Coordinates of C-alpha atoms in Angstrom, one line a residue:
Chain V
M1 CA 0.0 0.0 0.0
L2 CA 1.1 3.5 -0.8
E3 CA 0.4 6.1 2.0
I4 CA 0.7 9.8 1.3
K5 CA 0.9 11.5 4.7
N6 CA 0.5 15.3 5.2
I7 CA 2.7 16.1 2.2
N8 CA 3.8 19.8 2.0
K9 CA 5.9 21.3 -0.8
S10 CA 6.6 24.8 -1.8
F11 CA 8.7 26.4 -4.5
G12 CA 10.1 29.9 -3.7
G13 CA 7.3 30.6 -1.2
I14 CA 4.6 29.4 -3.5
S15 CA 2.8 26.4 -2.0
A16 CA 2.5 23.6 -4.5
L17 CA 1.1 21.0 -2.1
S18 CA -0.2 21.6 1.3
D19 CA -1.1 18.9 3.8
V20 CA -2.1 16.3 1.2
S21 CA -2.9 12.8 2.5
F22 CA -4.4 9.7 0.9
N23 CA -3.7 6.1 0.3
A24 CA -3.6 3.9 -2.7
N25 CA -4.4 0.3 -2.1
E26 CA -2.7 -2.7 -3.8
R27 CA -4.0 -3.5 -7.2
E28 CA -5.9 -0.3 -7.4
I29 CA -6.0 2.3 -10.1
K30 CA -5.9 5.6 -8.3
A31 CA -6.4 8.7 -10.4
V32 CA -5.2 12.1 -9.4
I33 CA -7.1 14.9 -11.2
G34 CA -7.3 18.6 -10.9
P35 CA -6.8 21.9 -12.8
N36 CA -3.4 22.8 -14.2
G37 CA -1.1 23.9 -11.4
A38 CA -3.0 21.9 -8.8
G39 CA 0.2 20.0 -7.8
K40 CA -0.4 16.6 -9.5
T41 CA 3.0 16.3 -11.2
T42 CA 4.7 17.7 -8.1
L43 CA 3.1 14.8 -6.2
L44 CA 4.3 12.2 -8.6
H45 CA 7.8 13.8 -8.5
I46 CA 7.8 13.5 -4.7
I47 CA 6.6 9.9 -4.7
S48 CA 9.3 9.0 -7.2
G49 CA 12.0 10.9 -5.4
I50 CA 12.7 13.6 -7.9
Y51 CA 11.8 16.2 -5.3
P52 CA 12.0 15.7 -1.5
P53 CA 8.9 16.9 0.3
D54 CA 9.2 19.8 2.7
G55 CA 7.0 18.0 5.2
G56 CA 5.1 14.8 5.5
E57 CA 6.0 11.3 4.6
V58 CA 5.5 8.8 1.7
I59 CA 5.2 5.2 3.0
W60 CA 5.4 2.3 0.5
S61 CA 4.8 -1.2 1.8
G62 CA 5.4 0.0 5.3
N63 CA 8.7 1.7 4.6
K64 CA 9.3 5.4 4.5
I65 CA 10.5 6.3 1.0
S66 CA 10.3 10.1 1.1
G67 CA 13.8 11.5 1.3
M68 CA 15.3 8.6 -0.6
S69 CA 16.9 9.2 -4.0
S70 CA 14.9 8.4 -7.1
V71 CA 17.3 5.5 -7.9
N72 CA 16.6 3.8 -4.6
I73 CA 12.9 4.4 -4.9
A74 CA 13.0 2.8 -8.3
R75 CA 14.7 -0.2 -6.7
K76 CA 11.9 -0.4 -4.2
G77 CA 9.6 -1.3 -7.1
I78 CA 8.2 2.1 -8.1
S79 CA 8.5 3.1 -11.7
R80 CA 7.0 5.9 -13.8
T81 CA 6.4 7.7 -17.0
F82 CA 6.8 11.5 -17.6
Q83 CA 4.3 14.1 -18.7
H84 CA 7.0 15.6 -21.0
V85 CA 8.3 12.4 -22.5
E86 CA 11.8 11.6 -21.2
L87 CA 12.9 8.8 -23.5
F88 CA 16.5 8.2 -24.4
G89 CA 16.3 9.8 -27.9
H90 CA 19.7 8.5 -29.2
L91 CA 18.9 4.9 -28.1
T92 CA 16.7 2.5 -30.1
V93 CA 13.3 1.6 -29.0
L94 CA 14.6 -1.8 -27.8
E95 CA 17.5 -0.2 -26.0
N96 CA 15.2 2.1 -24.2
V97 CA 13.3 -0.9 -22.8
M98 CA 16.6 -2.7 -22.1
I99 CA 17.6 0.2 -19.8
G100 CA 14.6 -0.8 -17.7
R101 CA 16.3 -4.1 -17.1
H102 CA 19.5 -2.4 -15.9
M103 CA 18.7 -2.5 -12.2
R104 CA 17.7 -6.2 -12.5
T105 CA 21.1 -7.2 -13.9
K106 CA 24.6 -6.8 -12.6
A107 CA 27.6 -7.1 -15.0
G108 CA 30.1 -4.5 -14.0
F109 CA 32.6 -2.5 -16.1
I110 CA 35.4 -5.1 -15.8
A111 CA 33.2 -8.1 -16.4
S112 CA 31.7 -6.4 -19.5
G113 CA 35.0 -5.2 -20.8
L114 CA 36.4 -8.8 -20.5
K115 CA 33.2 -10.2 -21.9
L116 CA 33.0 -12.9 -19.3
P117 CA 30.6 -15.7 -20.3
F118 CA 27.9 -14.7 -17.9
V119 CA 27.8 -11.2 -19.4
G120 CA 26.7 -12.5 -22.8
R121 CA 24.1 -14.8 -21.1
E122 CA 22.7 -11.9 -19.1
E123 CA 22.6 -9.6 -22.2
R124 CA 20.6 -12.2 -24.1
K125 CA 18.1 -12.5 -21.2
I126 CA 17.8 -8.7 -21.1
K127 CA 17.1 -8.6 -24.8
A128 CA 14.6 -11.5 -24.7
K129 CA 12.6 -10.0 -21.8
S130 CA 12.6 -6.5 -23.4
E131 CA 11.3 -7.9 -26.7
E132 CA 8.6 -9.7 -24.8
I133 CA 7.6 -6.3 -23.3
L134 CA 7.7 -4.6 -26.7
D135 CA 5.3 -7.3 -28.0
L136 CA 3.0 -6.4 -25.1
V137 CA 2.8 -2.7 -26.1
G138 CA 2.8 -3.5 -29.8
L139 CA 6.2 -1.8 -30.7
R140 CA 8.2 -4.9 -31.5
N141 CA 8.1 -4.0 -35.2
K142 CA 10.0 -0.8 -34.4
E143 CA 12.6 -2.2 -32.1
Y144 CA 15.6 -1.0 -34.1
E145 CA 14.3 2.5 -34.7
L146 CA 15.6 5.5 -32.7
A147 CA 13.2 6.5 -29.9
S148 CA 13.4 10.1 -31.1
T149 CA 11.7 9.2 -34.4
L150 CA 8.4 7.8 -32.8
P151 CA 5.1 9.7 -32.9
I152 CA 3.8 10.8 -29.5
G153 CA 1.3 7.9 -29.0
E154 CA 4.1 5.4 -29.5
E155 CA 6.5 7.5 -27.3
R156 CA 4.0 7.2 -24.5
M157 CA 3.6 3.5 -24.9
L158 CA 7.4 3.1 -25.0
E159 CA 7.7 5.0 -21.7
I160 CA 5.3 2.5 -20.2
A161 CA 7.2 -0.4 -21.7
R162 CA 10.5 0.9 -20.2
A163 CA 8.9 1.4 -16.8
L164 CA 7.4 -2.2 -17.0
A165 CA 10.9 -3.6 -17.7
T166 CA 11.9 -2.6 -14.2
E167 CA 9.2 -5.0 -12.9
P168 CA 7.5 -2.5 -10.7
Q169 CA 4.8 -3.1 -8.2
L170 CA 3.7 0.5 -8.4
L171 CA 3.4 2.3 -11.7
L172 CA 3.1 6.1 -11.8
L173 CA 1.6 7.4 -15.1
D174 CA 1.9 11.2 -15.7
E175 CA -0.8 12.1 -18.3
P176 CA -0.4 9.0 -20.5
A177 CA -3.2 10.0 -22.8
S178 CA -1.9 13.5 -23.5
G179 CA -1.5 13.9 -27.2
L180 CA -3.3 10.6 -28.0
N181 CA -6.2 10.4 -30.4
E182 CA -9.5 8.7 -29.4
A183 CA -8.6 5.3 -30.7
E184 CA -5.3 5.4 -29.0
T185 CA -6.9 6.5 -25.7
N186 CA -9.4 3.7 -25.9
A187 CA -6.6 1.2 -26.4
L188 CA -4.7 2.7 -23.6
S189 CA -7.7 2.3 -21.2
V190 CA -7.8 -1.4 -22.0
F191 CA -4.0 -1.7 -21.7
I192 CA -3.9 0.0 -18.3
T193 CA -6.7 -2.1 -16.9
N194 CA -5.0 -5.3 -18.1
L195 CA -1.8 -4.2 -16.3
K196 CA -3.7 -4.1 -13.1
T197 CA -5.4 -7.5 -13.6
N198 CA -2.7 -9.4 -15.3
L199 CA 0.4 -8.0 -13.7
N200 CA -1.1 -7.2 -10.3
L201 CA 0.1 -3.6 -10.5
T202 CA -0.9 -0.7 -8.4
I203 CA -1.3 2.2 -10.7
M204 CA -1.4 5.9 -9.9
L205 CA -2.6 8.0 -12.8
V206 CA -2.4 11.7 -13.3
E207 CA -4.7 12.5 -16.2
H208 CA -6.9 15.2 -17.8
D209 CA -8.9 13.0 -20.1
M210 CA -12.0 12.5 -17.9
G211 CA -13.4 9.8 -20.1
L212 CA -10.3 7.7 -19.4
V213 CA -10.2 8.5 -15.7
M214 CA -13.9 7.7 -15.1
N215 CA -13.6 4.6 -17.1
I216 CA -10.7 2.8 -15.5
S217 CA -10.2 4.3 -12.0
D218 CA -11.1 2.5 -8.9
S219 CA -10.9 5.7 -6.9
I220 CA -10.0 9.4 -7.5
V221 CA -8.3 12.1 -5.6
V222 CA -9.0 15.7 -6.7
L223 CA -6.4 18.4 -6.0
D224 CA -7.0 22.1 -6.3
F225 CA -4.3 24.7 -5.6
G226 CA -2.2 22.1 -3.8
E227 CA -4.9 21.0 -1.5
K228 CA -7.0 17.8 -1.5
L229 CA -10.5 18.9 -2.6
A230 CA -12.2 15.5 -2.6
E231 CA -11.6 11.8 -2.7
G232 CA -13.9 8.9 -3.6
L233 CA -15.3 6.6 -6.2
P234 CA -15.6 7.9 -9.8
E235 CA -19.4 8.3 -9.4
D236 CA -19.0 10.3 -6.2
I237 CA -16.5 12.6 -7.8
R238 CA -18.6 13.1 -10.9
N239 CA -21.5 14.4 -8.7
N240 CA -19.4 16.3 -6.1
K241 CA -20.4 20.0 -6.1
L242 CA -17.0 21.2 -5.1
V243 CA -15.3 19.3 -7.8
I244 CA -17.7 20.4 -10.5
D245 CA -17.2 24.1 -9.5
A246 CA -13.4 23.9 -9.3
Y247 CA -12.6 21.6 -12.2
L248 CA -15.1 19.6 -14.1
G249 CA -17.6 22.3 -14.9
D250 CA -21.2 21.6 -15.3
E251 CA -21.2 19.9 -18.7
D252 CA -22.2 16.3 -18.7
I253 CA -19.4 13.9 -18.3
Chain C
M1 CA 32.4 -6.3 -30.7
G2 CA 30.5 -6.5 -33.9
R3 CA 31.7 -8.0 -37.2
G4 CA 32.5 -4.6 -38.7
N5 CA 34.7 -3.7 -35.8
F6 CA 36.3 -7.1 -35.9
T7 CA 37.3 -6.6 -39.6
T8 CA 38.6 -3.1 -38.8
L9 CA 40.6 -4.5 -35.9
L10 CA 42.3 -7.1 -38.2
V11 CA 43.2 -4.4 -40.7
F12 CA 44.4 -2.2 -37.8
I13 CA 46.6 -5.0 -36.3
T14 CA 48.1 -5.8 -39.7
A15 CA 48.9 -2.1 -40.3
I16 CA 50.5 -1.8 -36.9
S17 CA 52.5 -5.0 -37.3
L18 CA 53.9 -3.9 -40.7
F19 CA 54.6 -0.3 -39.7
P20 CA 58.1 -0.8 -38.2
F21 CA 59.2 -2.5 -41.4
I22 CA 58.0 0.4 -43.6
G23 CA 58.6 3.4 -41.4
S24 CA 62.1 2.5 -40.3
G25 CA 64.3 4.9 -38.3
S26 CA 63.9 5.7 -34.6
Y27 CA 62.4 9.1 -35.3
V28 CA 59.4 7.7 -37.3
L29 CA 59.0 4.9 -34.7
T30 CA 59.0 7.5 -31.9
V31 CA 56.2 9.5 -33.6
G32 CA 54.3 6.1 -33.9
I33 CA 54.9 5.4 -30.2
F34 CA 53.6 8.8 -29.1
S35 CA 50.6 8.3 -31.4
G36 CA 49.8 5.1 -29.6
I37 CA 50.3 6.7 -26.2
N38 CA 47.9 9.5 -27.1
A39 CA 45.5 7.0 -28.6
L40 CA 45.2 5.3 -25.2
V41 CA 44.3 8.5 -23.5
A42 CA 41.9 9.5 -26.3
I43 CA 40.0 6.2 -26.1
G44 CA 39.2 6.9 -22.4
L45 CA 38.3 10.5 -23.2
C46 CA 36.0 9.3 -26.0
I47 CA 34.1 7.0 -23.6
L48 CA 33.9 9.8 -21.1
M49 CA 32.8 12.5 -23.5
G50 CA 31.2 10.8 -26.5
Y51 CA 29.3 8.1 -24.7
A52 CA 28.7 9.4 -21.2
G53 CA 28.4 13.1 -22.2
Q54 CA 30.8 14.3 -19.5
V55 CA 33.5 16.9 -20.4
S56 CA 37.1 16.8 -19.3
L57 CA 39.7 19.5 -19.8
G58 CA 42.0 18.0 -17.2
Q59 CA 42.9 14.6 -18.8
A60 CA 46.6 15.6 -18.9
G61 CA 46.4 15.7 -15.1
F62 CA 45.6 11.9 -14.9
Y63 CA 48.2 11.4 -17.6
G64 CA 50.8 13.3 -15.5
I65 CA 49.8 11.4 -12.3
G66 CA 50.4 8.1 -14.1
A67 CA 53.8 9.2 -15.4
Y68 CA 55.0 10.8 -12.1
V69 CA 53.8 8.2 -9.7
S70 CA 55.2 5.3 -11.7
A71 CA 58.5 7.1 -12.5
V72 CA 59.1 8.3 -8.9
I73 CA 58.4 4.9 -7.3
S74 CA 60.7 3.1 -9.8
V75 CA 63.5 5.6 -9.3
K76 CA 63.3 5.9 -5.6
F77 CA 62.4 2.3 -4.6
G78 CA 63.5 0.3 -7.6
L79 CA 60.3 -1.7 -7.6
P80 CA 59.5 -3.7 -10.8
V81 CA 58.2 -1.3 -13.4
I82 CA 54.9 -3.1 -13.8
V83 CA 54.2 -2.6 -10.1
C84 CA 55.0 1.1 -10.4
M85 CA 52.7 1.5 -13.3
A86 CA 49.9 -0.2 -11.4
A87 CA 50.5 2.2 -8.5
G88 CA 50.3 5.1 -11.0
M89 CA 46.9 3.9 -12.2
A90 CA 45.7 3.3 -8.7
V91 CA 46.6 6.9 -7.6
A92 CA 44.9 8.3 -10.8
A93 CA 41.8 6.2 -10.0
G94 CA 41.8 7.8 -6.5
A95 CA 42.2 11.3 -8.0
A96 CA 39.3 10.5 -10.4
V97 CA 37.0 9.8 -7.4
V98 CA 38.2 13.0 -5.7
L99 CA 37.4 15.0 -8.9
A100 CA 34.2 13.1 -9.8
I101 CA 32.4 13.5 -6.5
P102 CA 32.2 17.4 -6.5
A103 CA 31.9 17.3 -10.3
L104 CA 28.7 15.2 -10.1
R105 CA 26.7 18.4 -9.5
L106 CA 28.2 20.1 -12.6
K107 CA 27.3 19.9 -16.2
G108 CA 28.6 21.3 -19.5
H109 CA 30.7 24.4 -19.2
Y110 CA 30.9 24.3 -15.4
L111 CA 32.2 20.7 -15.6
A112 CA 34.7 21.8 -18.2
V113 CA 36.0 24.6 -15.9
A114 CA 36.1 22.3 -12.9
T115 CA 38.2 19.6 -14.8
L116 CA 40.4 22.4 -16.2
G117 CA 41.0 23.5 -12.7
F118 CA 41.9 20.0 -11.6
G119 CA 44.4 19.6 -14.5
E120 CA 46.0 22.9 -13.5
I121 CA 46.2 21.9 -9.8
I122 CA 48.1 18.7 -10.8
H123 CA 50.4 20.7 -13.0
V124 CA 51.2 23.1 -10.2
I125 CA 51.8 20.2 -7.8
L126 CA 54.2 18.6 -10.2
N127 CA 56.0 21.9 -10.6
E128 CA 56.3 22.6 -6.9
W129 CA 56.7 19.2 -5.3
G130 CA 57.5 16.9 -8.2
L131 CA 60.9 15.3 -8.3
G132 CA 63.3 17.9 -9.9
G133 CA 60.7 20.7 -9.9
P134 CA 60.0 22.4 -13.2
S135 CA 63.0 20.9 -14.8
G136 CA 61.9 17.4 -14.2
F137 CA 64.1 14.3 -13.7
G138 CA 65.7 11.5 -15.7
D139 CA 67.2 8.0 -15.3
I140 CA 63.7 6.4 -15.2
P141 CA 64.1 2.7 -15.8
N142 CA 62.9 1.3 -19.2
F143 CA 59.8 -0.9 -19.2
S144 CA 60.5 -4.5 -18.3
L145 CA 58.4 -7.5 -17.7
F146 CA 59.6 -11.0 -16.5
G147 CA 63.2 -9.8 -16.8
I148 CA 62.9 -8.7 -20.4
T149 CA 63.6 -5.0 -20.8
V150 CA 61.9 -3.2 -23.7
E151 CA 64.5 -0.7 -24.9
S152 CA 64.5 -0.5 -28.7
A153 CA 62.0 1.8 -30.4
S154 CA 60.5 -1.0 -32.5
S155 CA 59.8 -3.3 -29.5
F156 CA 58.3 -0.5 -27.5
F157 CA 56.2 0.4 -30.6
Y158 CA 54.7 -3.1 -30.5
L159 CA 54.2 -2.9 -26.8
V160 CA 52.3 0.4 -26.9
W161 CA 50.1 -0.5 -29.9
G162 CA 49.5 -4.0 -28.3
V163 CA 48.2 -2.1 -25.3
V164 CA 46.1 0.1 -27.5
A165 CA 44.6 -2.9 -29.3
V166 CA 43.7 -4.7 -26.1
T167 CA 42.3 -1.5 -24.6
A168 CA 40.2 -0.9 -27.8
V169 CA 38.7 -4.4 -27.6
F170 CA 38.0 -4.0 -23.9
S171 CA 36.4 -0.6 -24.6
F172 CA 34.2 -2.0 -27.5
N173 CA 33.0 -4.8 -25.2
L174 CA 32.2 -2.3 -22.5
I175 CA 30.3 0.0 -24.9
N176 CA 28.3 -2.9 -26.2
S177 CA 27.2 -4.0 -22.8
R178 CA 24.5 -2.9 -20.3
N179 CA 27.1 -0.4 -19.0
G180 CA 27.7 1.2 -22.3
R181 CA 23.9 1.5 -22.9
A182 CA 23.5 3.1 -19.4
L183 CA 26.3 5.6 -20.2
R184 CA 24.5 6.6 -23.4
A185 CA 21.2 6.8 -21.4
I186 CA 22.6 9.3 -18.8
H187 CA 23.9 11.4 -21.7
D188 CA 20.3 11.7 -22.9
S189 CA 18.4 12.0 -19.6
E190 CA 19.7 11.8 -16.1
T191 CA 16.2 12.2 -14.6
A192 CA 14.8 9.3 -16.6
S193 CA 18.0 7.2 -15.9
N194 CA 17.6 7.6 -12.2
A195 CA 13.9 6.9 -12.3
M196 CA 14.6 3.7 -14.1
G197 CA 17.0 2.6 -11.4
V198 CA 20.2 3.5 -13.2
D199 CA 22.5 5.1 -10.7
V200 CA 23.7 8.1 -12.5
S201 CA 26.2 9.2 -9.8
V202 CA 27.9 5.8 -9.5
L203 CA 28.1 5.5 -13.3
K204 CA 29.7 8.9 -13.7
I205 CA 32.3 8.1 -11.0
K206 CA 33.0 4.8 -12.7
V207 CA 33.5 6.4 -16.1
F208 CA 35.8 9.1 -14.7
I209 CA 37.9 6.3 -13.1
L210 CA 38.0 4.4 -16.3
S211 CA 39.2 7.4 -18.3
A212 CA 41.7 8.3 -15.6
V213 CA 43.2 4.7 -15.5
Y214 CA 43.6 4.7 -19.3
A215 CA 45.3 8.1 -19.1
A216 CA 47.6 7.0 -16.3
F217 CA 48.5 3.8 -18.1
A218 CA 49.5 6.0 -21.1
G219 CA 51.4 8.4 -18.8
S220 CA 53.5 5.6 -17.2
L221 CA 54.3 4.1 -20.7
Y222 CA 55.5 7.5 -21.7
A223 CA 57.7 7.9 -18.6
H224 CA 59.3 4.5 -19.1
Y225 CA 59.9 5.0 -22.8
V226 CA 61.3 8.6 -22.7
T227 CA 63.0 7.9 -19.3
F228 CA 62.9 11.6 -18.6
I229 CA 59.8 13.6 -17.6
S230 CA 59.0 17.2 -16.6
P231 CA 55.8 19.0 -15.7
A232 CA 55.7 20.8 -19.1
S233 CA 54.4 17.6 -20.8
F234 CA 51.3 17.5 -18.6
S235 CA 50.0 21.0 -18.9
L236 CA 46.6 22.4 -20.0
F237 CA 48.0 22.5 -23.5
H238 CA 48.2 18.7 -23.6
S239 CA 44.7 18.4 -22.3
V240 CA 43.5 20.6 -25.1
L241 CA 45.4 18.5 -27.6
L242 CA 43.8 15.3 -26.3
L243 CA 40.4 17.0 -26.6
M244 CA 41.3 17.9 -30.2
M245 CA 42.2 14.3 -31.0
V246 CA 38.8 13.0 -29.8
I247 CA 36.9 15.7 -31.7
V248 CA 38.9 15.5 -34.9
G249 CA 38.6 11.8 -35.0
G250 CA 34.8 11.7 -34.2
I251 CA 33.7 11.9 -30.6
T252 CA 31.2 9.1 -30.6
N253 CA 33.5 6.5 -32.0
I254 CA 36.5 4.6 -30.5
W255 CA 38.1 4.2 -33.8
G256 CA 37.8 8.0 -34.2
A257 CA 39.8 8.5 -31.0
I258 CA 42.6 6.3 -32.4
V259 CA 42.6 8.0 -35.8
G260 CA 42.3 11.4 -34.2
A261 CA 45.3 10.7 -31.9
V262 CA 47.4 9.6 -34.9
V263 CA 46.4 12.6 -37.0
I264 CA 47.0 15.2 -34.2
T265 CA 50.4 13.6 -33.3
V266 CA 51.7 13.1 -36.8
L267 CA 50.5 16.4 -38.3
P268 CA 53.0 18.7 -36.6
E269 CA 55.8 16.4 -37.7
L270 CA 54.6 16.6 -41.3
L271 CA 54.3 20.4 -41.1
K272 CA 57.9 20.9 -40.0
K273 CA 58.9 21.8 -43.6
F274 CA 56.9 25.0 -43.2
E275 CA 59.4 26.0 -40.5
E276 CA 58.3 29.0 -38.5
F277 CA 54.8 29.0 -40.1
D278 CA 54.1 25.4 -39.0
I279 CA 51.9 26.3 -36.1
L280 CA 49.9 28.6 -38.4
V281 CA 49.3 25.9 -40.9
Y282 CA 48.5 23.4 -38.1
G283 CA 45.9 25.8 -36.7
L284 CA 44.4 26.4 -40.1
I285 CA 44.0 22.7 -40.9
L286 CA 42.4 22.0 -37.5
T287 CA 40.0 25.0 -37.9
L288 CA 39.0 24.0 -41.4
S289 CA 38.5 20.3 -40.5
L290 CA 36.2 21.3 -37.6
M291 CA 34.3 23.6 -39.9
F292 CA 33.8 21.0 -42.7
F293 CA 34.0 17.6 -40.9
R294 CA 32.0 18.6 -37.8
K295 CA 31.2 15.0 -36.9
G296 CA 34.8 14.0 -37.2
L297 CA 36.9 12.0 -39.6
V298 CA 35.8 8.4 -38.8
P299 CA 32.0 9.1 -38.9
L300 CA 32.6 11.0 -42.2
I301 CA 34.4 7.9 -43.7
I302 CA 31.6 5.6 -42.4
D303 CA 29.0 7.9 -44.0
K304 CA 30.8 7.9 -47.3
L305 CA 31.2 4.1 -47.3
Q306 CA 27.5 3.7 -46.6
Q307 CA 26.5 6.1 -49.3
R308 CA 28.7 4.2 -51.8
K309 CA 27.2 0.9 -50.7
G310 CA 23.7 2.4 -51.0
S311 CA 24.2 3.8 -54.5
G312 CA 25.9 0.5 -55.6
R313 CA 22.8 -1.4 -54.6
A314 CA 20.4 1.0 -56.3

């Protein structure tokens, strides 16, 4: 279980998050929604260790992870994607996924330079596993293309593939549907739901596409100006007066 | 290493083996030896800069540490040369850690200035506290292993280029492994690397150590070949020359580092006929090559070959 406890964060005197608390249960899809500047991405950065919080704690599987470096948090089984795609542009599609296997493998500089027998075996396993993941996201046919040449929809899928290669238990998705067309978004909903059911992942999703959020989330947290405005099941959030005023507006959703 | 590299390696070894028969005379061989010594440093710098995306303007510092530590220990304590060389590499590795830890926070120009400062500090230390001060010292024993002393220029030529060949193979293996991939990844995005569990700090320290050890190895070979060293050989000017080698050859290619080292070492010798204008012509050639072959010589050659192959097929 992921526990967010009284998180505070400010940048140069401007409060980005104040006293935010909620939990995400195992094998749950938790969506975090809210207007631009509500602090959603900041929250993901804090969970994944890119920023330390100013106050409060993040507890993962009973261990405090806030204050740890993002490398160590990744090694605790938390992986993520980025709102502004952070792929390795000079690496191929396959190599990007293979980077996800890095922390699960161990050949050092000297062993690699000497090409000891286990290094080759390990490398073949990295490749096989990565290709399996590319099959899963449907990018196997582009494995030898440079990541920088992909269209946005495929970039977002590749980021998910790279994150999956680390074998996470918690996956943080920062606006995975941003820039996607309707068909791609629909495919993404099915894909994310399958991740939960087939891979037993806990997923935290920051997203503006309300169709996607309402469709796949088990529960939703609403942030507004850095504060938690509401939390509940999708249907509760859809009918919540505060949320409608602050974010959703009164059109039908 | 891939098949293309393997073929190139065979051509390379053949050329090196035949060179002493063609280019006879100790002057030509000495230029060949210095090319090899520079190539060794350049390979390390190429991995550091071209692959991992870190900058170093202080590589002559590591080179100097290797030369001085190995030379001083062998002169003062008379230990076997190979042991002294290992000591030189170990001290350089330690210095690399000392440089890398504060440098972890720096990027681009700031890292360039920090490494430049490091190189200058080493230069000043060698001037002030190095054996013989600014005028250096001599009588450094020749390289020897298992009782065989390598004295003649042709045998030292084979020794140096043998080391370059082995280092190149080691480096290709490293680049084509999970470590090489991770080095290229941190070049593209440190944030994403860390978030994927690739420890950027540890990798940067390791790659600085690697480049320092290569440079120190080269420095100790230099000391035990020339048998006389002074701080002047390990100045900022030499760091800049090393940088030129990597850039002229093609920064993202290990063969480029080797070719660049040979070009930059041999060119001034060829230009001696211009007498007092040699440095002018040298500067002009380097400026023009950077303007027109921005990617470096080896990537340029690869592009041309691929174009020819492509048009042949069409």
